[in-house]
């Protein structure tokens, strides 16, 4: 076995699924059962209506990731699962930072901060300012260390979203898929909070 | 791409009829060919049971004594009949009692559909009486599960449930139906079976190239070895498998769940694999040049230490589940697909051969094993009886025609090693999960699934006490199940490990038992206890000739060990004969 198979690195797992309640658990436990930590998880609609897309980031060896992806693909409501190294995807994370406006205005040149860190101001209020940056982990981390001395009030970073550099093939298949067999609407519980209208015993 | 449409439906109603969700469910079961349901009623499933009252002539509902018994019975039924086992349970504790059986069915790929009642949809998440989050509890142990909150969903969801449970690699499916959906009236348009789900591919596409590569490897092999598992039976590919084995002339060994796919006495059947399997199959796994694995998943009890497993061999792996390929053992050639399709393709391409010398090597190991282990186990000179001689006597009477249901532990290994199987679907046991308490309820289900066959449950004194309440099910249904308790007054397998690996520190393996014959009598089941060898043939004959169920308790040696044995963490080649 080559080193590449056994050496741990970040992998981006992309999963196309039906939009089904409970599927998140079914996919998440494939990792937790094997005591593998999910570092980032994002679920969103895909380019195709009614097909959902999971982006999952884990640090593992390729051998393990390969087996995990097969277990994921085995699930009834999973259409397709892929894995890619960071080099194979274009990815971004979004981060928000809340800082006291007074401190910022007094001690730092906001304009310089924005310019140097590719950040933009989302909200500017008398009491606080919210900055936003988008980028790789190092980039969003960088602004934390810059803002920390000035009293970073709140920080949050989104899950990673990743686009596969070479994903044209599956897009066509997916579209064909949806054209031939359109997906169904999810039936959610319309009875919740209607207790008084329902007979019970 | 094919679009799902199957013609088989309920007598197509010209106009939709207004029925309750419960009635739609039962109509669906009938179209699916269900004849037997194992279940237990309760508050949240009462509307279904109310509807069932009118379906008594079409659906045989067996009232079990515990939901775990219900699902094990469903598993036994599925294993002997080849059909889907159906189980009903109520919400909360009813549903949680299914979990062991679901896990067992999941790991042993048994098709089961469980219907659980659930509290009213508007009460979900309110900690209502007998509410439990069954869907999330059972997610890791089901192939698929789904919660129905609206009766309109029932026909389609039940159709999917049966399709998913039995197609591809089979497995358990659980459908949780809230009480309002059971009561709700809706326009029932008839029931159409499902044969396609767009996101689900039950069988991988067969790649002819791999079949050709596999055939080339097999044709060049000097010492090829076939190891097969339950996939052959689940795929109903016994004939195709036999044709492949016979044309190739390759010695073939089985996993516990594969037993009986070809008869025990077949000249190319060289025995059992794994921890307590036969000597030759284990040792020679590490000497063969091509290992052909068919419908098996390289469980750790089969492979022993993986980094010393068949390293010299090229591996051809036939499996319907792509996730099994390369999971434990890296294959040289992966033959993806249903072995009912791939085996004939392979048989066509292989040369007809006889590996006489190689087969003799197996026979030579068999001779050594008989000398060192088997002879004394089957013909003991000790005053007390051995488990092996009981199985041997049983073989002589049943001639290998009976269905043998075993529990878990020493008796299970002994029964699997020595029982003769002439027919497929004759060995029912808890393989992957190792569920003590499996045998008694599974035997009940096995008999319902194959009513023209003799069913003998072989159970240890420990395991029997885990689900003995199902004697009540036997009493009430009058089902004919023969029960042999091999009583060694110990939790034998754990005791064996403690003897071999824990310096005989017998920690909590000394188990006391009630008078089993008296317990049986309390349930109006005939019984007998024997502790003398000379009574054995007569007692077995009496058991088998008695009309109805019979419990035979056989007192066997207290401290007997099952050998051969591949100790945990050792290679299959390091199998011990003593």
XYZ file of C-alpha atoms in Angstrom:
779
model
C 0.000 0.000 0.000
C 1.377 3.407 -0.917
C 1.844 6.189 1.590
C -0.761 8.201 -0.185
C -3.388 5.658 0.790
C -2.520 5.610 4.456
C -1.411 9.177 5.158
C -4.077 11.389 6.655
C -5.095 14.554 4.894
C -8.201 16.661 4.407
C -10.799 15.191 2.111
C -13.915 16.845 0.753
C -16.800 14.410 0.477
C -19.633 15.471 -1.794
C -22.918 13.622 -1.502
C -25.952 14.074 -3.736
C -29.122 12.937 -2.030
C -32.857 12.984 -2.030
C -34.286 15.641 0.250
C -35.394 13.341 3.048
C -35.917 13.852 6.755
C -33.529 11.690 8.752
C -30.950 11.306 6.041
C -28.573 13.677 7.813
C -28.484 11.278 10.772
C -28.020 8.275 8.526
C -24.988 9.911 6.937
C -23.586 11.399 10.149
C -23.571 8.064 11.975
C -21.429 6.498 9.275
C -18.678 8.743 10.631
C -19.515 8.741 14.332
C -19.786 4.939 14.422
C -16.155 4.789 13.353
C -15.175 7.562 15.730
C -14.309 9.915 12.912
C -14.833 13.595 13.550
C -16.657 15.618 10.929
C -14.714 18.855 10.697
C -17.174 20.669 8.552
C -20.610 19.809 7.256
C -22.767 21.790 4.915
C -26.084 20.758 3.407
C -27.689 22.787 0.705
C -29.750 22.463 -2.419
C -27.712 21.437 -5.428
C -27.872 22.883 -8.906
C -30.813 20.555 -9.521
C -34.170 21.185 -7.934
C -35.098 18.620 -5.237
C -31.635 17.121 -5.098
C -29.625 18.004 -2.051
C -25.920 18.241 -1.655
C -23.777 17.552 1.377
C -20.246 18.854 1.684
C -18.373 17.016 4.397
C -14.769 17.623 5.394
C -12.774 15.076 7.362
C -9.099 14.380 7.926
C -8.427 10.765 7.150
C -6.412 8.452 4.937
C -7.624 7.870 1.425
C -8.177 4.201 2.179
C -10.599 5.038 4.978
C -12.322 7.764 2.979
C -12.829 5.386 0.096
C -14.605 2.892 2.360
C -16.689 5.622 3.993
C -17.857 6.902 0.640
C -18.991 3.418 -0.344
C -20.936 3.122 2.891
C -22.553 6.496 2.206
C -23.435 5.598 -1.343
C -25.036 2.394 -0.093
C -27.778 4.373 1.671
C -31.075 4.106 -0.135
C -31.599 7.846 -0.563
C -28.088 8.697 -1.678
C -27.716 9.245 -5.395
C -23.968 9.587 -5.558
C -21.004 10.241 -3.295
C -17.531 11.425 -4.254
C -14.376 12.368 -2.426
C -11.702 14.852 -3.372
C -8.521 16.235 -1.922
C -8.298 19.978 -1.349
C -6.353 20.254 -4.594
C -9.312 18.874 -6.530
C -11.855 21.399 -5.289
C -12.409 25.114 -5.121
C -13.580 25.894 -1.642
C -14.541 28.736 0.596
C -15.608 29.421 4.122
C -17.357 32.522 5.315
C -16.602 34.182 8.626
C -18.275 36.976 10.593
C -16.568 39.061 13.285
C -18.256 41.401 15.739
C -16.098 44.141 17.246
C -16.884 47.208 19.321
C -17.177 50.183 16.981
C -15.587 52.540 19.509
C -12.443 50.467 19.794
C -12.131 50.000 16.088
C -12.701 53.639 15.358
C -10.209 54.750 17.981
C -7.377 52.292 17.595
C -7.402 50.868 14.090
C -7.928 52.278 10.730
C -10.949 50.355 9.575
C -10.178 51.091 6.016
C -6.706 49.555 6.307
C -8.123 46.480 8.021
C -10.620 45.928 5.271
C -8.110 46.428 2.511
C -5.454 44.158 3.988
C -7.785 41.306 4.838
C -10.215 41.322 1.987
C -12.982 41.936 4.505
C -16.105 43.982 4.137
C -18.372 45.618 6.644
C -21.753 43.983 6.856
C -23.209 46.079 9.655
C -21.978 49.296 11.115
C -23.733 50.429 14.287
C -22.869 52.780 17.047
C -22.168 49.940 19.464
C -20.548 47.363 17.174
C -19.359 46.586 13.690
C -19.660 43.239 11.885
C -16.998 42.302 9.351
C -17.188 39.485 6.887
C -14.430 37.608 5.114
C -14.559 34.706 2.745
C -11.683 32.420 2.017
C -9.638 29.491 3.182
C -9.144 28.703 6.825
C -5.809 30.593 7.096
C -7.388 33.728 5.707
C -10.372 33.755 8.019
C -8.123 32.810 10.940
C -5.820 35.672 10.173
C -8.427 38.301 10.861
C -9.226 36.705 14.216
C -5.690 37.241 15.410
C -5.745 40.799 14.155
C -9.045 41.632 15.837
C -8.438 39.703 19.043
C -6.376 42.486 20.704
C -9.230 44.902 20.034
C -11.796 42.838 21.843
C -13.438 40.474 19.410
C -16.955 40.141 20.815
C -18.201 37.325 18.650
C -16.847 35.178 15.864
C -18.474 32.573 13.688
C -17.313 30.636 10.697
C -19.479 28.721 8.267
C -19.026 25.197 7.072
C -16.954 24.735 4.001
C -18.611 24.812 0.641
C -16.684 23.233 -2.174
C -17.142 22.973 -5.885
C -15.484 20.075 -7.636
C -13.085 21.325 -10.264
C -14.055 18.506 -12.551
C -17.747 17.964 -11.974
C -19.370 18.447 -15.329
C -19.985 14.732 -15.839
C -22.246 14.219 -12.896
C -24.187 17.408 -13.438
C -25.450 16.097 -16.744
C -26.348 12.748 -15.240
C -28.173 14.480 -12.402
C -30.196 16.641 -14.735
C -31.123 13.613 -16.794
C -32.049 11.835 -13.580
C -34.365 14.587 -12.414
C -35.887 14.936 -15.887
C -36.780 11.244 -16.108
C -37.880 10.779 -12.541
C -38.753 14.010 -10.838
C -38.199 14.093 -7.102
C -40.972 14.268 -4.581
C -41.876 16.963 -2.111
C -40.917 16.114 1.437
C -43.886 15.497 3.647
C -43.302 17.326 6.867
C -45.407 17.002 9.946
C -48.365 19.236 9.349
C -50.056 17.998 12.490
C -47.688 19.494 14.984
C -49.331 22.345 16.916
C -52.746 21.225 15.773
C -53.332 19.053 18.784
C -56.681 20.561 19.673
C -58.093 19.665 16.262
C -57.132 16.018 16.500
C -58.908 13.301 18.405
C -56.761 11.608 21.004
C -57.305 9.020 23.656
C -33.613 4.318 -17.626
C -36.485 2.071 -16.731
C -39.473 3.595 -15.100
C -41.148 1.786 -12.251
C -44.318 0.059 -13.230
C -45.462 -3.336 -12.193
C -48.804 -4.749 -13.153
C -49.481 -6.672 -9.966
C -51.932 -4.665 -7.924
C -54.915 -5.292 -5.770
C -58.015 -5.977 -7.868
C -57.899 -2.514 -9.367
C -60.737 -0.583 -7.843
C -62.601 1.256 -10.569
C -63.069 4.116 -8.220
C -60.872 4.841 -5.284
C -62.244 3.557 -2.018
C -62.258 5.436 1.219
C -60.328 3.351 3.743
C -58.319 3.924 6.861
C -54.542 3.863 6.838
C -54.704 0.618 8.807
C -56.833 -1.112 6.198
C -54.564 0.149 3.420
C -51.599 -1.302 5.298
C -53.189 -4.740 5.588
C -54.288 -4.700 1.938
C -50.710 -3.855 1.031
C -49.389 -6.796 3.043
C -51.740 -9.158 1.251
C -50.565 -8.005 -2.174
C -46.989 -8.468 -0.990
C -47.816 -12.110 -0.342
C -47.583 -11.874 3.421
C -49.319 -14.764 5.153
C -47.841 -14.571 8.649
C -47.249 -11.658 10.999
C -45.439 -11.875 14.316
C -46.563 -9.190 16.663
C -47.684 -7.753 19.945
C -50.381 -5.109 20.301
C -50.271 -1.916 22.337
C -51.831 1.529 22.570
C -50.231 3.203 19.607
C -50.862 0.349 17.178
C -54.449 -0.371 18.227
C -56.107 0.924 15.042
C -54.024 -1.546 13.006
C -54.950 -4.370 15.347
C -58.572 -3.323 15.118
C -58.413 -3.608 11.342
C -56.571 -6.917 11.665
C -59.594 -8.334 13.482
C -61.373 -8.470 10.105
C -58.388 -9.947 8.264
C -58.007 -13.012 10.412
C -58.748 -15.314 7.505
C -56.084 -13.811 5.261
C -53.304 -12.886 7.642
C -52.139 -15.277 10.319
C -51.080 -13.126 13.250
C -48.899 -14.891 15.783
C -49.054 -13.360 19.220
C -45.550 -13.581 20.628
C -44.602 -12.986 24.247
C -42.065 -10.211 23.736
C -41.291 -8.025 20.734
C -37.734 -9.389 20.596
C -39.301 -12.807 20.183
C -41.475 -11.346 17.459
C -38.620 -10.064 15.372
C -36.464 -13.170 15.850
C -39.456 -15.212 14.725
C -39.752 -12.933 11.711
C -36.075 -13.535 10.997
C -36.458 -17.307 11.313
C -39.454 -17.150 8.989
C -37.496 -15.134 6.427
C -34.489 -17.413 6.593
C -36.389 -20.639 5.914
C -39.060 -19.318 3.541
C -36.980 -16.866 1.538
C -39.803 -14.361 2.001
C -39.900 -11.129 3.964
C -40.609 -11.532 7.686
C -43.249 -9.136 8.987
C -43.393 -7.894 12.562
C -45.834 -5.590 14.364
C -45.019 -3.742 17.568
C -46.370 -0.783 19.409
C -44.571 2.483 20.121
C -42.066 3.109 22.907
C -41.010 -0.098 24.648
C -42.586 -2.245 21.946
C -40.405 -0.613 19.363
C -37.227 -0.525 21.452
C -37.614 -4.244 22.117
C -37.130 -4.766 18.381
C -33.670 -3.229 18.354
C -31.660 -6.405 19.033
C -33.501 -8.229 16.277
C -33.047 -5.341 13.868
C -29.311 -5.285 14.544
C -29.216 -9.037 14.067
C -31.141 -8.841 10.786
C -28.977 -5.958 9.593
C -25.681 -7.735 10.127
C -27.008 -11.064 8.798
C -28.797 -9.433 5.819
C -32.225 -10.795 6.704
C -35.250 -9.282 4.960
C -37.676 -8.104 7.625
C -40.329 -5.372 7.591
C -41.291 -4.058 11.015
C -44.372 -1.919 11.459
C -44.378 0.087 14.653
C -47.183 2.199 15.988
C -46.312 5.729 17.009
C -48.093 8.379 19.046
C -50.316 10.890 17.234
C -48.304 13.140 14.942
C -49.245 16.242 16.877
C -47.707 14.690 19.983
C -44.322 13.933 18.397
C -41.569 15.457 20.464
C -43.765 16.130 23.480
C -42.586 13.111 25.512
C -46.035 11.656 25.152
C -46.964 8.372 26.793
C -44.995 5.548 25.107
C -43.378 7.966 22.725
C -39.834 7.211 21.706
C -37.799 8.414 18.776
C -37.895 5.058 17.019
C -36.633 6.337 13.699
C -33.440 7.702 15.186
C -32.969 4.765 17.525
C -33.209 2.305 14.659
C -31.351 4.226 11.962
C -28.004 2.462 12.503
C -29.641 -0.966 12.514
C -31.972 -0.713 9.548
C -31.377 -0.736 5.826
C -34.102 1.881 5.601
C -36.700 3.368 7.917
C -39.456 5.905 7.554
C -42.070 7.621 9.663
C -45.551 7.883 8.181
C -47.670 10.734 9.521
C -50.344 10.791 6.812
C -52.378 7.818 5.586
C -51.934 8.890 1.974
C -48.284 7.876 2.224
C -48.988 4.311 3.332
C -49.330 2.439 0.009
C -46.179 3.894 -1.480
C -44.106 3.613 1.685
C -45.076 -0.011 2.309
C -44.266 -0.850 -1.310
C -40.848 0.732 -0.887
C -40.327 -1.064 2.413
C -40.823 -4.504 0.886
C -38.782 -3.681 -2.169
C -35.861 -2.378 -0.113
C -36.007 -5.218 2.432
C -35.757 -7.993 -0.131
C -33.821 -6.526 -3.056
C -30.078 -6.343 -3.458
C -28.402 -7.183 -0.195
C -31.495 -7.769 1.940
C -31.994 -6.183 5.317
C -34.462 -4.937 7.891
C -36.792 -2.013 7.235
C -38.850 -0.262 9.891
C -41.949 1.784 9.174
C -43.226 3.877 12.052
C -46.859 4.899 11.603
C -48.389 7.575 13.790
C -51.762 6.732 15.244
C -53.582 9.475 13.343
C -52.335 8.022 10.038
C -53.622 4.606 11.071
C -57.074 6.053 11.739
C -57.208 8.612 8.918
C -59.535 7.785 6.015
C -58.180 8.478 2.559
C -58.804 7.641 -1.071
C -57.084 4.316 -1.553
C -56.226 3.899 -5.199
C -55.117 0.289 -4.907
C -51.648 -0.960 -4.228
C -48.806 -1.146 -6.685
C -45.632 -2.996 -5.818
C -42.421 -1.056 -6.077
C -39.619 -2.296 -8.267
C -37.542 0.813 -8.643
C -36.342 3.712 -6.527
C -34.357 6.297 -8.376
C -31.644 6.807 -5.777
C -31.269 3.109 -4.967
C -29.332 0.602 -6.994
C -29.825 -2.833 -5.432
C -27.363 -4.563 -7.728
C -24.203 -3.106 -9.138
C -23.755 -3.333 -12.867
C -21.855 -6.495 -13.772
C -18.594 -5.717 -15.492
C -17.833 -8.448 -17.978
C -14.180 -7.542 -17.945
C -13.873 -8.488 -14.299
C -15.636 -11.787 -14.903
C -13.151 -12.527 -17.652
C -10.202 -11.572 -15.459
C -11.566 -13.763 -12.673
C -11.961 -16.706 -15.037
C -8.408 -16.253 -16.283
C -7.086 -16.296 -12.710
C -9.120 -19.382 -11.867
C -8.012 -21.200 -15.006
C -4.341 -20.611 -14.214
C -4.644 -21.532 -10.561
C -2.877 -24.593 -9.214
C -4.354 -24.447 -5.730
C -7.611 -22.519 -5.951
C -9.960 -22.403 -3.001
C -13.617 -21.333 -2.871
C -15.058 -19.798 0.262
C -18.741 -19.055 0.211
C -21.238 -17.312 2.435
C -24.918 -16.613 2.807
C -24.932 -14.553 -0.394
C -25.338 -17.790 -2.331
C -28.503 -18.605 -0.368
C -29.873 -15.046 -0.303
C -29.405 -14.843 -4.053
C -31.118 -18.254 -4.546
C -28.006 -19.174 -6.478
C -27.465 -22.647 -5.014
C -27.783 -24.378 -8.399
C -25.535 -21.868 -10.121
C -23.038 -22.240 -7.311
C -23.067 -26.030 -7.477
C -22.512 -25.913 -11.223
C -19.563 -23.582 -10.721
C -17.994 -25.711 -7.987
C -18.447 -28.948 -9.912
C -17.125 -27.694 -13.217
C -14.127 -26.028 -11.594
C -13.418 -28.984 -9.316
C -12.278 -26.542 -6.670
C -12.556 -27.404 -2.958
C -15.104 -25.165 -1.274
C -15.591 -24.161 2.356
C -18.411 -22.223 4.006
C -19.020 -19.554 6.549
C -21.535 -20.333 9.281
C -24.342 -18.574 7.412
C -23.434 -20.212 4.113
C -23.862 -23.731 5.485
C -26.143 -25.947 3.449
C -25.977 -24.053 0.146
C -24.470 -27.278 -1.139
C -24.939 -30.448 0.897
C -22.537 -31.249 3.703
C -21.703 -34.540 2.022
C -20.788 -33.026 -1.346
C -17.298 -34.298 -2.258
C -16.025 -30.771 -2.903
C -17.446 -29.406 0.346
C -14.361 -29.348 2.544
C -15.973 -27.837 5.628
C -16.390 -24.789 7.754
C -14.267 -21.662 7.901
C -13.364 -19.515 10.829
C -12.594 -19.488 14.495
C -14.119 -22.909 15.187
C -14.134 -24.088 11.613
C -12.320 -27.059 10.195
C -8.562 -27.496 10.229
C -7.916 -27.758 6.484
C -10.016 -24.800 5.318
C -8.306 -22.523 7.838
C -4.723 -23.652 7.314
C -5.023 -23.937 3.557
C -6.480 -20.444 3.225
C -2.896 -19.396 3.725
C -1.611 -21.842 1.114
C -4.007 -21.470 -1.779
C -2.946 -19.443 -4.800
C -6.354 -18.103 -5.794
C -9.030 -17.469 -3.172
C -12.527 -17.182 -4.632
C -14.872 -15.548 -2.133
C -18.547 -15.753 -3.039
C -21.269 -13.844 -1.203
C -19.297 -13.511 1.994
C -17.860 -10.507 3.790
C -14.590 -11.612 5.409
C -15.892 -11.283 8.947
C -13.149 -11.208 11.585
C -14.355 -14.547 12.954
C -13.604 -15.985 9.508
C -10.320 -14.245 8.756
C -8.569 -14.160 12.103
C -5.677 -11.753 11.970
C -6.111 -9.819 8.727
C -2.502 -8.930 8.065
C -1.690 -12.627 7.994
C -4.745 -13.669 6.011
C -4.250 -15.247 2.584
C -1.423 -12.840 1.794
C 0.007 -15.259 -0.784
C -3.262 -15.551 -2.684
C -4.853 -13.612 -5.476
C -8.380 -12.832 -4.314
C -11.479 -12.948 -6.478
C -14.421 -11.462 -4.588
C -17.995 -11.858 -5.822
C -20.433 -9.652 -3.938
C -23.651 -7.781 -4.521
C -22.683 -5.017 -2.098
C -19.924 -2.787 -3.473
C -19.144 -1.588 0.058
C -17.975 -5.115 0.929
C -15.400 -5.229 -1.858
C -11.977 -4.317 -0.396
C -13.553 -3.546 3.005
C -11.523 -6.124 4.899
C -9.559 -8.040 2.293
C -8.185 -6.351 -0.785
C -9.381 -8.133 -3.891
C -7.294 -8.756 -6.981
C -10.424 -8.981 -9.084
C -13.718 -7.604 -7.765
C -16.684 -9.255 -9.413
C -19.487 -6.856 -8.577
C -22.982 -8.204 -8.920
C -25.630 -10.691 -7.953
C -23.923 -14.106 -7.882
C -26.989 -15.629 -9.513
C -25.925 -13.647 -12.586
C -22.161 -13.627 -12.216
C -21.658 -17.298 -11.320
C -23.097 -18.660 -14.603
C -20.990 -16.129 -16.521
C -17.952 -17.350 -14.682
C -18.845 -21.037 -15.037
C -19.064 -20.595 -18.787
C -15.538 -19.192 -18.965
C -13.734 -21.625 -16.705
C -12.141 -24.880 -17.754
C -13.470 -28.148 -16.428
C -10.892 -29.437 -13.973
C -10.200 -31.827 -11.154
C -7.791 -30.654 -8.499
C -7.297 -34.136 -7.125
C -3.985 -33.649 -5.413
C -5.034 -30.342 -3.863
C -8.322 -31.832 -2.702
C -6.337 -34.656 -1.124
C -4.409 -32.095 0.889
C -7.736 -31.007 2.390
C -8.665 -34.617 3.055
C -5.317 -35.150 4.743
C -6.092 -32.274 7.137
C -9.552 -33.702 7.716
C -7.934 -36.982 8.691
C -5.708 -35.175 11.203
C -8.676 -33.260 12.609
C -10.722 -36.432 13.010
C -7.851 -38.014 14.853
C -7.143 -35.076 17.124
C -10.638 -33.692 17.740
C -13.638 -35.081 15.928
C -13.373 -38.744 16.827
C -13.340 -38.115 20.558
C -16.026 -35.444 20.374
C -18.414 -37.717 18.490
C -17.469 -41.008 20.181
C -16.490 -39.990 23.692
C -15.394 -42.440 26.318
C -16.045 -40.003 29.150
C -18.988 -40.829 31.398
C -20.704 -37.575 30.512
C -22.104 -36.860 27.083
C -20.548 -34.386 24.670
C -22.469 -31.870 22.592
C -20.971 -33.425 19.473
C -22.391 -36.883 20.068
C -25.874 -35.431 20.474
C -25.591 -33.782 17.062
C -24.186 -36.969 15.576
C -27.128 -38.997 16.905
C -29.527 -36.376 15.621
C -27.959 -36.580 12.151
C -28.479 -40.315 12.148
C -32.181 -39.898 12.728
C -32.921 -36.795 10.651
C -30.504 -37.816 7.877
C -29.650 -34.157 7.384
C -33.179 -33.233 6.342
C -34.060 -31.095 9.364
C -33.796 -27.367 9.791
C -31.353 -26.731 12.609
C -31.816 -23.487 14.528
C -29.067 -22.621 16.956
C -28.508 -19.999 19.593
C -25.068 -18.594 20.359
C -22.093 -20.148 22.048
C -20.414 -23.536 22.224
C -23.486 -25.514 21.193
C -23.819 -23.266 18.142
C -20.299 -23.961 16.980
C -20.644 -27.680 17.666
C -23.978 -27.834 15.836
C -22.667 -25.912 12.847
C -19.566 -28.105 12.685
C -21.311 -31.454 12.963
C -24.896 -31.053 11.766
C -25.580 -32.478 8.333
C -27.383 -30.270 5.878
C -28.814 -31.835 2.735
C -30.889 -28.832 1.831
C -30.389 -25.134 1.566
C -32.080 -22.792 4.067
C -31.570 -25.365 6.797
C -29.134 -23.599 9.102
C -30.724 -20.746 11.009
C -28.450 -19.038 13.491
C -27.387 -15.614 14.661
C -24.079 -15.246 12.881
C -22.876 -11.673 12.836
C -24.465 -10.301 15.972
C -24.181 -13.438 18.101
C -27.528 -12.896 19.796
C -28.123 -15.225 22.710
C -31.837 -15.893 22.982
C -32.218 -15.977 19.214
C -32.919 -19.661 18.758
C -36.252 -20.322 20.457
C -38.224 -17.531 18.755
C -36.319 -18.003 15.491
C -37.248 -21.687 15.517
C -40.922 -20.770 15.874
C -40.626 -18.466 12.877
C -38.561 -21.033 10.972
C -41.351 -23.568 11.360
C -44.003 -21.093 10.196
C -41.800 -20.408 7.183
C -41.324 -24.090 6.312
C -44.212 -26.007 7.784
C -43.479 -29.257 5.969
C -40.020 -29.532 7.483
C -38.783 -30.674 10.865
C -37.369 -27.819 12.907
C -34.921 -28.602 15.688
C -33.745 -25.780 17.909
C -30.462 -26.460 19.647
C -29.951 -24.108 22.552
C -27.627 -23.721 25.491
C -28.829 -23.466 29.047
C -27.819 -19.790 29.124
C -29.406 -18.630 25.891
C -32.618 -20.532 26.542
C -33.222 -18.473 29.648
C -33.017 -15.255 27.668
C -36.195 -15.800 25.632
C -37.912 -18.789 27.196
C -41.131 -16.829 27.465
C -41.722 -17.767 23.817
C -42.720 -21.216 25.043
C -46.005 -19.389 25.523
C -46.165 -18.706 21.797
C -45.579 -22.400 21.130
C -48.299 -23.326 23.598
C -50.850 -20.959 22.128
C -50.180 -21.669 18.449
C -49.520 -25.389 18.843
C -46.571 -25.023 16.475
C -44.308 -28.048 16.254
C -40.790 -27.139 17.307
C -38.319 -29.609 18.731
C -36.068 -28.086 21.359
C -32.809 -29.582 22.528
C -31.150 -27.871 25.452
C -27.502 -28.830 25.703
C -27.009 -28.132 29.370
C -23.423 -27.818 30.588
C -24.311 -25.687 33.621
C -21.982 -22.996 32.363
C -21.937 -20.087 29.977
C -19.698 -22.394 28.046
C -18.036 -20.232 25.429
C -17.065 -17.505 27.858
C -15.887 -20.168 30.287
C -13.752 -21.709 27.509
C -12.086 -18.347 26.876
C -11.582 -17.836 30.588
C -9.974 -21.253 30.785
C -7.700 -20.679 27.806
C -6.864 -16.998 28.136
C -7.748 -15.877 31.677
C -6.020 -18.594 33.718
C -9.279 -20.360 34.553
C -10.601 -17.381 36.416
C -14.226 -18.364 35.942
C -15.879 -15.016 36.363
C -19.684 -15.222 36.445
C -20.062 -18.094 34.011
C -21.473 -20.533 36.523
C -25.185 -20.404 35.723
C -27.982 -22.133 37.525
C -31.053 -23.207 35.686
C -34.601 -24.090 36.571
C -35.999 -27.518 35.880
C -36.425 -26.984 32.152
C -38.713 -29.971 31.724
C -40.968 -28.617 34.461
C -40.926 -25.201 32.786
C -41.977 -26.824 29.512
C -44.665 -28.757 31.341
C -45.999 -25.524 32.779
C -46.513 -24.422 29.184
C -48.088 -27.798 28.383
C -45.113 -28.819 26.253
C -43.884 -32.398 26.492
C -40.342 -32.847 27.687
C -37.646 -35.101 28.983
C -34.262 -34.800 30.629
C -31.495 -37.319 30.024
C -28.039 -37.587 31.494
C -27.075 -41.054 30.346
C -25.663 -41.833 26.917
C -27.656 -45.018 26.572
C -30.912 -43.014 26.647
C -29.893 -40.647 23.901
C -31.120 -42.440 20.747
C -34.469 -43.321 22.303
C -34.960 -39.815 23.659
C -34.177 -38.233 20.297
C -36.560 -40.637 18.594
C -39.254 -39.863 21.111
C -38.733 -36.135 20.592
C -38.928 -36.397 16.804
C -41.874 -38.751 16.746
C -43.941 -36.871 19.307
C -46.692 -34.895 17.696
C -46.225 -31.231 18.539
C -43.409 -29.558 20.346
C -41.017 -31.340 22.624
C -38.248 -30.164 24.907
C -35.311 -32.474 25.405
C -32.746 -31.446 27.970
C -29.431 -33.235 27.599
C -26.891 -32.937 30.367
C -23.463 -32.702 28.782
C -19.878 -32.415 30.030
C -19.426 -29.287 32.088
C -15.987 -28.240 30.933
C -15.682 -29.261 27.337
C -13.995 -26.975 24.846
C -14.768 -26.401 21.202
C -11.780 -27.171 19.042
C -10.195 -26.478 16.641
C -9.880 -22.831 17.513
C -8.217 -19.835 15.956
C -7.487 -17.715 19.028
C -8.395 -14.074 18.673
C -5.554 -12.064 17.178
C -3.990 -15.122 15.562
C -3.700 -16.062 11.938
C -5.949 -18.778 10.508
C -2.808 -20.850 10.015
C -2.250 -20.828 13.787
C -5.430 -22.786 14.418
C -5.177 -24.925 17.537
C -6.346 -28.505 17.698
C -6.279 -28.510 21.476
